[in-house]
Short mmCIF file of C-alpha atoms and ligand atoms in Angstrom, two decimals:
data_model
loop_
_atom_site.label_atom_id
_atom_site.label_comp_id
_atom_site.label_asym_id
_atom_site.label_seq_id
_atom_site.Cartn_x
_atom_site.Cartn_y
_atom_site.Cartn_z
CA UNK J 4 -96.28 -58.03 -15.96
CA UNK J 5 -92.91 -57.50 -16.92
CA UNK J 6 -90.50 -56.77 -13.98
CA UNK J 7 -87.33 -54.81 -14.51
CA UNK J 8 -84.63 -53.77 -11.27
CA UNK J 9 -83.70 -50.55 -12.95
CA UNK J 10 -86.23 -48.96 -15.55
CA UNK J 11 -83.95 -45.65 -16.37
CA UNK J 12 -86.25 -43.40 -18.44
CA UNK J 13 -84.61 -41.90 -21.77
CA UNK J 14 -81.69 -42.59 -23.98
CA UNK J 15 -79.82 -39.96 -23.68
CA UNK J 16 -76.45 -38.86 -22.44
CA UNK J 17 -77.16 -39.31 -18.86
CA UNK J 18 -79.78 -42.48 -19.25
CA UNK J 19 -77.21 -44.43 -21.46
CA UNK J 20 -74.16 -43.72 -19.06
CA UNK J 21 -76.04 -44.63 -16.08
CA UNK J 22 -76.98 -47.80 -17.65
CA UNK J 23 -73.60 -49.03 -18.51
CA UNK J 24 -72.23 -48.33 -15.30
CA UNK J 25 -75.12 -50.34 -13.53
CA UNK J 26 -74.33 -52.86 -15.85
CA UNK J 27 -70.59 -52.68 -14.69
CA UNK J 28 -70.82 -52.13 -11.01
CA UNK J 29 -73.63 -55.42 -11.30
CA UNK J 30 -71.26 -57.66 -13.44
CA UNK J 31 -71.22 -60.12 -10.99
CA UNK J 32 -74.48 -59.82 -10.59
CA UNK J 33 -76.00 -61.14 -14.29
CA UNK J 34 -79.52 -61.56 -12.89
CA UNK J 35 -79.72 -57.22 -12.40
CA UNK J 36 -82.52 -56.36 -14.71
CA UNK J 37 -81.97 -52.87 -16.59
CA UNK J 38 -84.80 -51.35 -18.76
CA UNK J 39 -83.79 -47.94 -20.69
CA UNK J 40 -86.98 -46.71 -22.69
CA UNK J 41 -86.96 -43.72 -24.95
CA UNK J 42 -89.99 -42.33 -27.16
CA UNK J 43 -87.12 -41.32 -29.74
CA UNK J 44 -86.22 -43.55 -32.61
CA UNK J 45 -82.42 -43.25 -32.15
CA UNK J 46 -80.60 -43.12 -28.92
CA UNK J 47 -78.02 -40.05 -27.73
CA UNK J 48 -79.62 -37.61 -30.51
CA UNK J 49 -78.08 -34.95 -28.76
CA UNK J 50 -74.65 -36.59 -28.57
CA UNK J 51 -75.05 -36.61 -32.23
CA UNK J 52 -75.40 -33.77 -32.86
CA UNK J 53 -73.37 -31.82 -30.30
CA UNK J 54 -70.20 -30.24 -30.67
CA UNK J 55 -70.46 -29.34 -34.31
CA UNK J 56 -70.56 -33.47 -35.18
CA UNK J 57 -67.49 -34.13 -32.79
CA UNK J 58 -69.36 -33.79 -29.42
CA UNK J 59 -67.55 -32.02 -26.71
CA UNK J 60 -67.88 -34.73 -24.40
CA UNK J 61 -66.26 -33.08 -21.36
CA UNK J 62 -63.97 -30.51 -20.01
CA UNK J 63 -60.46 -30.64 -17.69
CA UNK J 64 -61.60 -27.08 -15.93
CA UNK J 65 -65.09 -28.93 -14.40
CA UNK J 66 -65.53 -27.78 -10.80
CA UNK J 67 -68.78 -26.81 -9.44
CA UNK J 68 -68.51 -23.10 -10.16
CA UNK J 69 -68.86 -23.76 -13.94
CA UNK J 70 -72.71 -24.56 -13.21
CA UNK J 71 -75.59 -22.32 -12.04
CA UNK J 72 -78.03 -23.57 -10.06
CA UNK J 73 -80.23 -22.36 -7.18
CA UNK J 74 -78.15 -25.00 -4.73
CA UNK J 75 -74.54 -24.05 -6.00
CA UNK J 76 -72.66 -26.48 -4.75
CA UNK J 77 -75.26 -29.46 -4.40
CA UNK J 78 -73.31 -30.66 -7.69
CA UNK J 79 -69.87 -30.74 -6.19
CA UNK J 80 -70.65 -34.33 -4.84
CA UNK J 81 -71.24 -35.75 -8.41
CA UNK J 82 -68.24 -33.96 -9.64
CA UNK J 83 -65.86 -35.11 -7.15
CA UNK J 84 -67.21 -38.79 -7.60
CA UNK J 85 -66.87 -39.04 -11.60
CA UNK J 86 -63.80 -36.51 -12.78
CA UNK J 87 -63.26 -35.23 -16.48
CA UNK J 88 -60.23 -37.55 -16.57
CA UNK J 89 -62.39 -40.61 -15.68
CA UNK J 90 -64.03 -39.96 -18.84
CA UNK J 91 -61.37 -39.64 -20.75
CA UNK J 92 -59.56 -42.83 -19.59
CA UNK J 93 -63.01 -44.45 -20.79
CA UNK J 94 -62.83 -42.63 -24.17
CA UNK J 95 -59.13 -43.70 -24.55
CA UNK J 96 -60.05 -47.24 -23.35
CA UNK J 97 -62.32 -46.90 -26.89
CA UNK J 98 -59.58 -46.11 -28.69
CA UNK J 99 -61.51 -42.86 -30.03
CA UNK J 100 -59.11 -39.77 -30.54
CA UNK J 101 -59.76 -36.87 -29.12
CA UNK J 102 -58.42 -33.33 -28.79
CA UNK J 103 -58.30 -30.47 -26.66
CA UNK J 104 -59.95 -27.42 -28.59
CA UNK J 105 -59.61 -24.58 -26.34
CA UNK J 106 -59.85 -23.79 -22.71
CA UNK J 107 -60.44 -27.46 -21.74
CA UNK J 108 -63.04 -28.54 -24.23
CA UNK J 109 -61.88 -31.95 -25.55
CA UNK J 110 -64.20 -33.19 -28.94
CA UNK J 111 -63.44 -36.73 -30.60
CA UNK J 112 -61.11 -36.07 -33.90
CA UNK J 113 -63.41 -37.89 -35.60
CA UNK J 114 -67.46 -38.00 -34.86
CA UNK J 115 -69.93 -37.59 -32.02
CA UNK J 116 -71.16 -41.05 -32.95
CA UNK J 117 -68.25 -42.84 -31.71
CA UNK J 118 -69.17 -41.84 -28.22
CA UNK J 119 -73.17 -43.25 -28.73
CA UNK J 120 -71.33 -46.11 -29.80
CA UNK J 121 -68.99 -46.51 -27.18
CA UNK J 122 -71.61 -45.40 -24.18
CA UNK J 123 -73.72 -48.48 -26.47
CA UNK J 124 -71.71 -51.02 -26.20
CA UNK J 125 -70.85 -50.38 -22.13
CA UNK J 126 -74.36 -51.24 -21.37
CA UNK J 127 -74.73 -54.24 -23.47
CA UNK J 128 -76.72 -56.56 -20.51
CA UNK J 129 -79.66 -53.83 -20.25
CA UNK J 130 -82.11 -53.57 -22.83
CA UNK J 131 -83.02 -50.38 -25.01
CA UNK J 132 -86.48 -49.81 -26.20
CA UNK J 133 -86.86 -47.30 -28.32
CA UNK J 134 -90.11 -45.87 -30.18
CA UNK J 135 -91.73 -46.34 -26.56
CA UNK J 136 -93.84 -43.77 -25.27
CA UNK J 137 -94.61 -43.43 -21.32
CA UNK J 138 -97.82 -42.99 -20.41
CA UNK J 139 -97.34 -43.03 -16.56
CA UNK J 140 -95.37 -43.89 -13.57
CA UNK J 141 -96.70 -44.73 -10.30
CA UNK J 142 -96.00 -46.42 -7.04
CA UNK J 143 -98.03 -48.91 -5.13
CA UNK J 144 -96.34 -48.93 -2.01
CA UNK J 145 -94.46 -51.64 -2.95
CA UNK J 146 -92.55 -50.74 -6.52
CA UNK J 147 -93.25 -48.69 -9.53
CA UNK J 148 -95.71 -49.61 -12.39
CA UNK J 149 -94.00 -47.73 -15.60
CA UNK J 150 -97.28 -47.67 -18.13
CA UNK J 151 -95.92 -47.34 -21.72
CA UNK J 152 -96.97 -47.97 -25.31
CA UNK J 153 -95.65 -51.49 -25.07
CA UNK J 154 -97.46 -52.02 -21.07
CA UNK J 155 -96.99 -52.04 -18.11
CA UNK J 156 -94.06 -52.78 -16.67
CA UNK J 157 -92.70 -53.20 -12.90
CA UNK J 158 -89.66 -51.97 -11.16
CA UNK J 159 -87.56 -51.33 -8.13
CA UNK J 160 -86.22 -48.55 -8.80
CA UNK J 161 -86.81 -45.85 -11.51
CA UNK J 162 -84.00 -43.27 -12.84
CA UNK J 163 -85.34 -39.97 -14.75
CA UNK J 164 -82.95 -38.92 -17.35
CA UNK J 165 -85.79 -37.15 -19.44
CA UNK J 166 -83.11 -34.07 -19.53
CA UNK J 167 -84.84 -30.76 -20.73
CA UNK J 168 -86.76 -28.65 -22.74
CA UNK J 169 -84.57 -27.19 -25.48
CA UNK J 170 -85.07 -28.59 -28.93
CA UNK J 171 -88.56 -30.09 -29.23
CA UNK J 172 -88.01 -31.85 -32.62
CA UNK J 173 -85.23 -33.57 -30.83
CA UNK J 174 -87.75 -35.51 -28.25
CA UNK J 175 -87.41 -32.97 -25.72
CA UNK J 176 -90.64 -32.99 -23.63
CA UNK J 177 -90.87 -31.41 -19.46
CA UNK J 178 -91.79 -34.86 -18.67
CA UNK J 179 -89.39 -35.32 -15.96
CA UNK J 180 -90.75 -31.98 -14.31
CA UNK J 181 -94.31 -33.18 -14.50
CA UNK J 182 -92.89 -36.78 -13.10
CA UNK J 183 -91.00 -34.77 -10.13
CA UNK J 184 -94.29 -32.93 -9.04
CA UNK J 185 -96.03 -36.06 -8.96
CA UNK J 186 -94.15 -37.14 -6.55
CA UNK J 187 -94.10 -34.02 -4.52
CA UNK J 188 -90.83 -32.51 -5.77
CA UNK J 189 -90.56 -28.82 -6.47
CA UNK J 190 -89.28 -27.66 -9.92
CA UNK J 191 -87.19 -24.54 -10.32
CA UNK J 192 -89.00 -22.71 -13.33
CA UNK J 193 -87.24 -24.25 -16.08
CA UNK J 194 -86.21 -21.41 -19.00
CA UNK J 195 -83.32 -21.65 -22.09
CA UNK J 196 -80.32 -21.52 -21.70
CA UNK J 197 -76.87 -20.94 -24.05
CA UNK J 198 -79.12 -19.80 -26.32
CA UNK J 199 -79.13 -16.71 -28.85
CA UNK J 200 -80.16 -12.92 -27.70
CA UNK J 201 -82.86 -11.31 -29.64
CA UNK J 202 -83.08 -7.45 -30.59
CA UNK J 203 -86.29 -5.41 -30.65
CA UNK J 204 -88.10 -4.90 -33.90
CA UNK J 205 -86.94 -1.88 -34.46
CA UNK J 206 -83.27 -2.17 -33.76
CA UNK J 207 -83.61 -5.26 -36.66
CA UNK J 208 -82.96 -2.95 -39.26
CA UNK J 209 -79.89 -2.14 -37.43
CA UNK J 210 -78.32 -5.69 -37.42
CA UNK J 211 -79.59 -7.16 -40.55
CA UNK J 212 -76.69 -5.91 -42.79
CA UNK J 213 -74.52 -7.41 -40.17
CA UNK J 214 -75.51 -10.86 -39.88
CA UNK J 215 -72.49 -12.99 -40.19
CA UNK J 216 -70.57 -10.34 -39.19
CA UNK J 217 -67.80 -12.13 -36.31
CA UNK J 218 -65.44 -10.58 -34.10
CA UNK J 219 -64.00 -11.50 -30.41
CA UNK J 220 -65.64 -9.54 -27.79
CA UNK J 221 -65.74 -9.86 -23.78
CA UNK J 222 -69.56 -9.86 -22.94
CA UNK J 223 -70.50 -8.84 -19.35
CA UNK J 224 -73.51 -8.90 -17.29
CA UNK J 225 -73.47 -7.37 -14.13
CA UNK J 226 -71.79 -4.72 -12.65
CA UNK J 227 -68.45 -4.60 -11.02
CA UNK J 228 -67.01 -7.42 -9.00
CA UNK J 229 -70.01 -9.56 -9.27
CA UNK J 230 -69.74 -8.99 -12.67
CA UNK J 231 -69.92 -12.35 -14.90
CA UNK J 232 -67.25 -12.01 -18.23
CA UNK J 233 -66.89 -14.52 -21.27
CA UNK J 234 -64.44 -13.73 -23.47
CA UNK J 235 -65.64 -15.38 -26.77
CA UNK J 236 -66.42 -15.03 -30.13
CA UNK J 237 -69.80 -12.79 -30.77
CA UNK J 238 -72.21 -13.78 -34.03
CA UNK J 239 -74.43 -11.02 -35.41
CA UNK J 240 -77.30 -12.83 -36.75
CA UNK J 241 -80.70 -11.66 -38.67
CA UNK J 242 -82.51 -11.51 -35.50
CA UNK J 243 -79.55 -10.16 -33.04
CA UNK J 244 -76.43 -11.54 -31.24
CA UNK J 245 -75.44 -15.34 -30.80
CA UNK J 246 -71.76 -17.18 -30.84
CA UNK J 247 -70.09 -18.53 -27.53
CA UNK J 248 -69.56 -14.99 -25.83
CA UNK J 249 -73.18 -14.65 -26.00
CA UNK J 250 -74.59 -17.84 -25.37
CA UNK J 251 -72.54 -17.94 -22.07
CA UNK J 252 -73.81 -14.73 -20.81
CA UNK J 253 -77.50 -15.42 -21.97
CA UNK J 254 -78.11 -18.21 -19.03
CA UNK J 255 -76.90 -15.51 -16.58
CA UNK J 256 -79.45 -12.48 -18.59
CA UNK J 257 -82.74 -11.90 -17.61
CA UNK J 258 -85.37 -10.34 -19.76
CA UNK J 259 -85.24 -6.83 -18.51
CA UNK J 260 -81.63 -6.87 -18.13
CA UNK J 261 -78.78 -5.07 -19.85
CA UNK J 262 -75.54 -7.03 -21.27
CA UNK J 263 -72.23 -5.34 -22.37
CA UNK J 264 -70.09 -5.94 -24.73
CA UNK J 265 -66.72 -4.92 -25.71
CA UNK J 266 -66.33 -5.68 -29.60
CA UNK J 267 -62.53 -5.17 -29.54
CA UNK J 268 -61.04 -6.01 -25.85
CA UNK J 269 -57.37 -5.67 -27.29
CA UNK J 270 -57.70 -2.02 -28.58
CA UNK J 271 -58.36 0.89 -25.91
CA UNK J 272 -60.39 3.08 -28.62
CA UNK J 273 -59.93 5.71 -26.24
CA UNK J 274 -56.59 6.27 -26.75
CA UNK J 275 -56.31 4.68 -30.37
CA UNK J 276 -58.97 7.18 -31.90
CA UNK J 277 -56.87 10.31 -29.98
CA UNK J 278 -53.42 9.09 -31.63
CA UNK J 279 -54.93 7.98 -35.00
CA UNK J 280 -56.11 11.78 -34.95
CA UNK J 281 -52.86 13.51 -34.21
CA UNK J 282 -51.43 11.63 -37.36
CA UNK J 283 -53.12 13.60 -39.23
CA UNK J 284 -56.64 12.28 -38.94
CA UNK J 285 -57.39 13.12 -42.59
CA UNK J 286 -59.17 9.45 -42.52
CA UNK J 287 -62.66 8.75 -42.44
CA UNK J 288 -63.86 7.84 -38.97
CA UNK J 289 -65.23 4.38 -40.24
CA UNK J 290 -61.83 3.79 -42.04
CA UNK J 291 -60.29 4.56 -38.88
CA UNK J 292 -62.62 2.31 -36.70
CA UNK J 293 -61.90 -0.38 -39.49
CA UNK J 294 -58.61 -0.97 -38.21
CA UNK J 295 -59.95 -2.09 -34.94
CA UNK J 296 -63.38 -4.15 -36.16
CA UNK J 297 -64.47 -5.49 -39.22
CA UNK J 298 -65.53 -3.20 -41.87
CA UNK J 299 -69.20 -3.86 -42.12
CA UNK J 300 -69.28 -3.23 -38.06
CA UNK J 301 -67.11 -0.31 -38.47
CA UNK J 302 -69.64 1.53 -41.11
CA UNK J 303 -72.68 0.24 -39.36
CA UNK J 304 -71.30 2.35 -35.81
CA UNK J 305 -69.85 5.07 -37.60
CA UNK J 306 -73.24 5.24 -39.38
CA UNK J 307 -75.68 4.70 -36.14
CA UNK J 308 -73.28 7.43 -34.30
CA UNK J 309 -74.14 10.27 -37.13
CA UNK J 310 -70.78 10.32 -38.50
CA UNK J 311 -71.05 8.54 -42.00
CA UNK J 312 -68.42 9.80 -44.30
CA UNK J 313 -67.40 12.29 -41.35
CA UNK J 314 -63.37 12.53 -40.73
CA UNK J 315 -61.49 11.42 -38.00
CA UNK J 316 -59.41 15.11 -37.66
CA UNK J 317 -63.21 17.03 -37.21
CA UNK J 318 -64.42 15.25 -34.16
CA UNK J 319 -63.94 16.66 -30.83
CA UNK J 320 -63.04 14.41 -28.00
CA UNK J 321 -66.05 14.18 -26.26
CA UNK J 322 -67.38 12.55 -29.47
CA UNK J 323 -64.47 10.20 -30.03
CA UNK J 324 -65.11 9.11 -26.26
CA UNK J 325 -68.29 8.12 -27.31
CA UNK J 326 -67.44 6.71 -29.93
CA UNK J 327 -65.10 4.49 -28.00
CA UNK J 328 -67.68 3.43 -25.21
CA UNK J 329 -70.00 2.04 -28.60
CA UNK J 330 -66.94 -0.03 -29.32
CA UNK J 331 -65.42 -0.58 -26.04
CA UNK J 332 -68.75 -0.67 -23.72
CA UNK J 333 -71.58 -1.37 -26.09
CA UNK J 334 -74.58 -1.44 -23.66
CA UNK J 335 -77.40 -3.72 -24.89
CA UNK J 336 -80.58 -4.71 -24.09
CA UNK J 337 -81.59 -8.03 -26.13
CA UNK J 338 -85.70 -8.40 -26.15
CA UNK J 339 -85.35 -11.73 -25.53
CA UNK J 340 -83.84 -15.07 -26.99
CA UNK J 341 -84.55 -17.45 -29.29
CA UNK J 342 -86.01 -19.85 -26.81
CA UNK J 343 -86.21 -23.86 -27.03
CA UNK J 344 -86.25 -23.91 -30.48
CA UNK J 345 -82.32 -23.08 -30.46
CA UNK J 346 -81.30 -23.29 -26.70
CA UNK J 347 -78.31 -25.88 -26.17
CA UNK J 348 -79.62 -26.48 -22.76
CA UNK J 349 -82.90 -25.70 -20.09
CA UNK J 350 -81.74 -23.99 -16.83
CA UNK J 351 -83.97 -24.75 -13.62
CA UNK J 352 -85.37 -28.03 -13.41
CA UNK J 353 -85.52 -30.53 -10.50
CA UNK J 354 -85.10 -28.91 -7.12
CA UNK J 355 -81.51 -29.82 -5.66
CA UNK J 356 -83.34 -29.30 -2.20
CA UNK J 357 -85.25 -32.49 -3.18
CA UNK J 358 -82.19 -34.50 -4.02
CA UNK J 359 -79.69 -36.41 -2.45
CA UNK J 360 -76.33 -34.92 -3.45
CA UNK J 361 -74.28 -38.37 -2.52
CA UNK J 362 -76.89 -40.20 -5.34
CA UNK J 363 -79.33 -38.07 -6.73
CA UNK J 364 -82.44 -40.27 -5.08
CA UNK J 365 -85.60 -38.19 -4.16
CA UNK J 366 -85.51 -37.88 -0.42
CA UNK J 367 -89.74 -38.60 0.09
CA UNK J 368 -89.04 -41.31 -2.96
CA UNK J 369 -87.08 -44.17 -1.97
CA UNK J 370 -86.01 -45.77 -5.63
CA UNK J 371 -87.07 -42.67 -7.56
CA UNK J 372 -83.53 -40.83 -9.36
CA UNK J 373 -83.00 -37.88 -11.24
CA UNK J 374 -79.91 -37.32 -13.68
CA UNK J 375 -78.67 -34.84 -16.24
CA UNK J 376 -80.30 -31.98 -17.30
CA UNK J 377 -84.00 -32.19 -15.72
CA UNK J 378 -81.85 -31.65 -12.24
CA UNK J 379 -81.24 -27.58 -11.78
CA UNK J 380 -77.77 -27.93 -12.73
CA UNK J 381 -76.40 -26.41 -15.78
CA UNK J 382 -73.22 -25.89 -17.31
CA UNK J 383 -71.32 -23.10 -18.85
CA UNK J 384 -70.67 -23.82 -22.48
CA UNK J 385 -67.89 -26.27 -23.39
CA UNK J 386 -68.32 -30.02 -22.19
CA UNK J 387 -69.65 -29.21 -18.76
CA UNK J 388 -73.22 -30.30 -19.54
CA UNK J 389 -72.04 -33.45 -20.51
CA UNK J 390 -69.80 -34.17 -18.16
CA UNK J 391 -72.77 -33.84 -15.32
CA UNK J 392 -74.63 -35.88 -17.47
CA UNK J 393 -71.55 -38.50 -17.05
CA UNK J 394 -71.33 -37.65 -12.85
CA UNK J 395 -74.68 -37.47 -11.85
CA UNK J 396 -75.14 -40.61 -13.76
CA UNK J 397 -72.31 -42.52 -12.08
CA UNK J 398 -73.56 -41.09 -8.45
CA UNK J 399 -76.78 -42.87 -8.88
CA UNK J 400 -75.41 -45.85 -10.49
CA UNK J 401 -73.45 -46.35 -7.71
CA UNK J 402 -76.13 -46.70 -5.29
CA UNK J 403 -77.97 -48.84 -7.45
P1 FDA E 78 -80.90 -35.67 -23.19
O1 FDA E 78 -81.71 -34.55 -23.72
O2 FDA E 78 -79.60 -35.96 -23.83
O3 FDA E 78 -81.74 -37.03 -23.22
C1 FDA E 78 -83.07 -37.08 -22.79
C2 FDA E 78 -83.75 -38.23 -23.50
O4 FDA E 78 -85.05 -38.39 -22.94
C3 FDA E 78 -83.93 -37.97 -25.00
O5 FDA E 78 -83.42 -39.06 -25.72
C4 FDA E 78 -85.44 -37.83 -25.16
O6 FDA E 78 -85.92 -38.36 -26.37
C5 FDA E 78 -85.96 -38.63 -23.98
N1 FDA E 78 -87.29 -38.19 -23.55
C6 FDA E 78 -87.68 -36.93 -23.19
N2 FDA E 78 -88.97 -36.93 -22.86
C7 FDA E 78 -89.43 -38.21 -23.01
C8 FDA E 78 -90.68 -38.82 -22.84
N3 FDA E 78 -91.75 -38.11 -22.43
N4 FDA E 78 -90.79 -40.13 -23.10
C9 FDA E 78 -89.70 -40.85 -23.52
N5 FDA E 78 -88.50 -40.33 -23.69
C10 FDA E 78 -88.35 -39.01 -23.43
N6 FDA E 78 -73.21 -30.32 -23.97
C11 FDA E 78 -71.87 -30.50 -23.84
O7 FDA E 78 -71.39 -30.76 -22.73
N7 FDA E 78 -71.05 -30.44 -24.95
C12 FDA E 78 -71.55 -30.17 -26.20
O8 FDA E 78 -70.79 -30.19 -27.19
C13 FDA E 78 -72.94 -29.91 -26.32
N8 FDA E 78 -73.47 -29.56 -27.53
C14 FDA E 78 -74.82 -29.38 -27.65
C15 FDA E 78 -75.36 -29.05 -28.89
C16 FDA E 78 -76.73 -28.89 -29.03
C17 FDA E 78 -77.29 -28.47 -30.37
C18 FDA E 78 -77.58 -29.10 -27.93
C19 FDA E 78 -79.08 -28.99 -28.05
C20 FDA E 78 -77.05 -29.43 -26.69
C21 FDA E 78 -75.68 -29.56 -26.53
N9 FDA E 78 -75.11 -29.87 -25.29
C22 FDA E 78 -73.75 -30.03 -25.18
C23 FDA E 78 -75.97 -30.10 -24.10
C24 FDA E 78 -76.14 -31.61 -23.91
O9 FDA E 78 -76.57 -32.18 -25.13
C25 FDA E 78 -77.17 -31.90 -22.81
O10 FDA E 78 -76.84 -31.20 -21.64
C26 FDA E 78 -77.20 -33.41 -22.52
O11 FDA E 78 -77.59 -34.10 -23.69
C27 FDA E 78 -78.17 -33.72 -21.39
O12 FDA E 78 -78.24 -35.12 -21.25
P2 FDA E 78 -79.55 -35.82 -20.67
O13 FDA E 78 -79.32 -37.27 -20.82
O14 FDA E 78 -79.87 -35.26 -19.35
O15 FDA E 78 -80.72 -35.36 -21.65
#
């Protein structure tokens, strides 16, 4: 029977990165045996694909309130132990460009793939199988037996970096949650995250003729100083709302709950609507909401609010207030989202009560890790998710 020091299960953005810094903490140790199997037939699919292409492999704003979890700051540790920059001196060590988009968000200038490639190359010393399923792991008391499509193997120690449930097709399974209760961890029900919000059916007819439709909007949930805010760009799409703004605020939502959304945050409607009047209002009131939103949203409200090819100068001011709470405070209740199919990442997962912080070992599992997304820590949009791929990784290499 094969016998491996490390077995680190899946090929992802955490697996890979904890690899390669095994390998380099253990350079002077050769003989360190490190095993990372995937059932995928690529490695870092999601790095390839993230980012639009150009992977937005980090971000300079990280600190532990840019992740939710039920154990806020049980990710601090990690943080604090692999910084933003430290990636970045490892992408500039690559010689892969990079810049900073908005906000913090650094992508490469060229492709997502030169990262795979780079996190590649750092492990060279461990071995990748890919194609491998995993049937099983278990401990004897002594080590772990990994059982896979290729047999069993042995090990010392075994990280989990099976990351979530969003996008099946990708390879995502809730293996790692299944693993964790095995071995008597609890699992924080895992559900999608940055993921788009879904209308009711009969509000579709509604937002159909908008899809595509894009504007800058400040999206709330919440109510007053525990209110959470992105201010974003907001998608209307065939089945409802998606873009940053709303992505952001749908891993705070709940189903039940009500968002808000203002669709022009630089115009107080309010007052615009009153003035635009006293000049004569003559205007149509979707001509004179056009200046403020794009057309297609400005007949779609002026149409849902009864005042299609009504003028600006005829409405009272009761009406034009309400007119500028649709724009200004849209309240909206989304039916749901569009789930895993779509979600960029899985909130919940992995109990941080059952963690260490320091290295992310199971406290009633000597040997046993968890990294990256199966842990209940998830980032806000915009290179946080990978960069706790990159520090929870590095925590548990460290103590490996
Ligand atoms: P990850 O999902 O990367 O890897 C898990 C691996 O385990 C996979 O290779 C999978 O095949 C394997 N696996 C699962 N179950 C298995 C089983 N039963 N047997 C064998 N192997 C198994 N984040 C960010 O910071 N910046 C960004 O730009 C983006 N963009 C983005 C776009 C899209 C479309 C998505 C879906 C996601 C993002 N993300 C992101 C989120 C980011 O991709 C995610 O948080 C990390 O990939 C998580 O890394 P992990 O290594 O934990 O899991």
């Amino acid at each position: 029977m094969d016998y491996f020091d490390t077995i680190i299960l899946g090929a992802g953005a955490a697996g890979l990165f904890c690899a390669g810094s095994i390998i380099e903490n253990n350079s002077t140790h050769a003989d360190h045996k490190v095993l990372v199997i995937d059932h995928a037939r690529a490695a870092g699919e999601k790095i390839r694909i993230s980012g639009g292409g150009r992977c937005n492999f980090t971000n300079l704003a990280t600190s532990h309130d840019r992740f939710l979890s039920q154990n806020p700051r049980f990710c601090a540790s990690a943080l604090a132990g692999f910084s933003a920059r430290g990636f970045v001196d490892m992408v500039d060590r690559a010689g892969i460009a990079w810049h900073e988009k908005t906000l913090g968000q650094l992508f490469c200038d060229e492709s997502a793939r030169q990262i795979i490639d780079m996190l590649l190359h750092r492990m060279r010393g461990a071995q990748l199988w890919l194609e491998t399923a995993i049937n099983a792991v278990t401990h004897d008391g002594k080590c772990f037996l990994v059982t896979t499509s290729k047999g069993v193997l042995r090990a010392a120690r075994v990280v989990v970096a099976t990351g979530g449930k969003s996008i099946p097709k990708m390879g995502a399974t809730g293996f790692g949650y299944e693993l964790a209760r095995q071995f008597g961890l609890r699992v924080i029900e895992p559900r999608a995250g940055l993921v788009p919000l879904t209308f009711a059916e009969q509000d579709l007819d509604k937002c159909r003729p908008l899809a595509g439709v894009a504007v800058q909007a400040v999206v709330s949930h919440g109510h007053g100083r525990s209110a959470t805010r992105f201010r974003d760009g907001l998608l209307f799409t065939h089945r409802g709302v998606s873009g940053p703004a709303i992505l952001q605020i749908s891993s705070f939502w709940q189903p039940g709950e009500e968002i808000t959304v203002d669709l022009a945050p630089d115009h107080d409607l309010k007052t615009l609507l009153r003035e635009q009047r006293g000049q004569g209002g003559r205007i149509a009131v979707s001509t004179a909401l056009g200046r403020h939103l794009p057309s297609r949203l400005a007949e779609a409200i002026a149409d849902e609010m009864g005042l299609k090819e009504k003028r600006l100068a005829d409405q009272t001011n009761s009406r034009l207030d309400q007119l500028a709470e649709r724009v200004n405070a849209w309240r909206l209740r989304p039916v749901g989202s569009e789930g895993w199919r779509t979600a960029e990442v899985t909130l919940g997962g992995v109990d941080c009560r059952d963690l260490n912080a320091r290295d992310m070992q199971a406290r009633q599992q000597p040997g046993l890790y968890f990294i990256g997304e199966v842990v209940d820590v998830t980032g806000w949009l915009g290179g946080y998710n990978f960069q706790w791929a990159w520090a929870s990784a590095h925590a548990a290499a460290k103590s490996i």
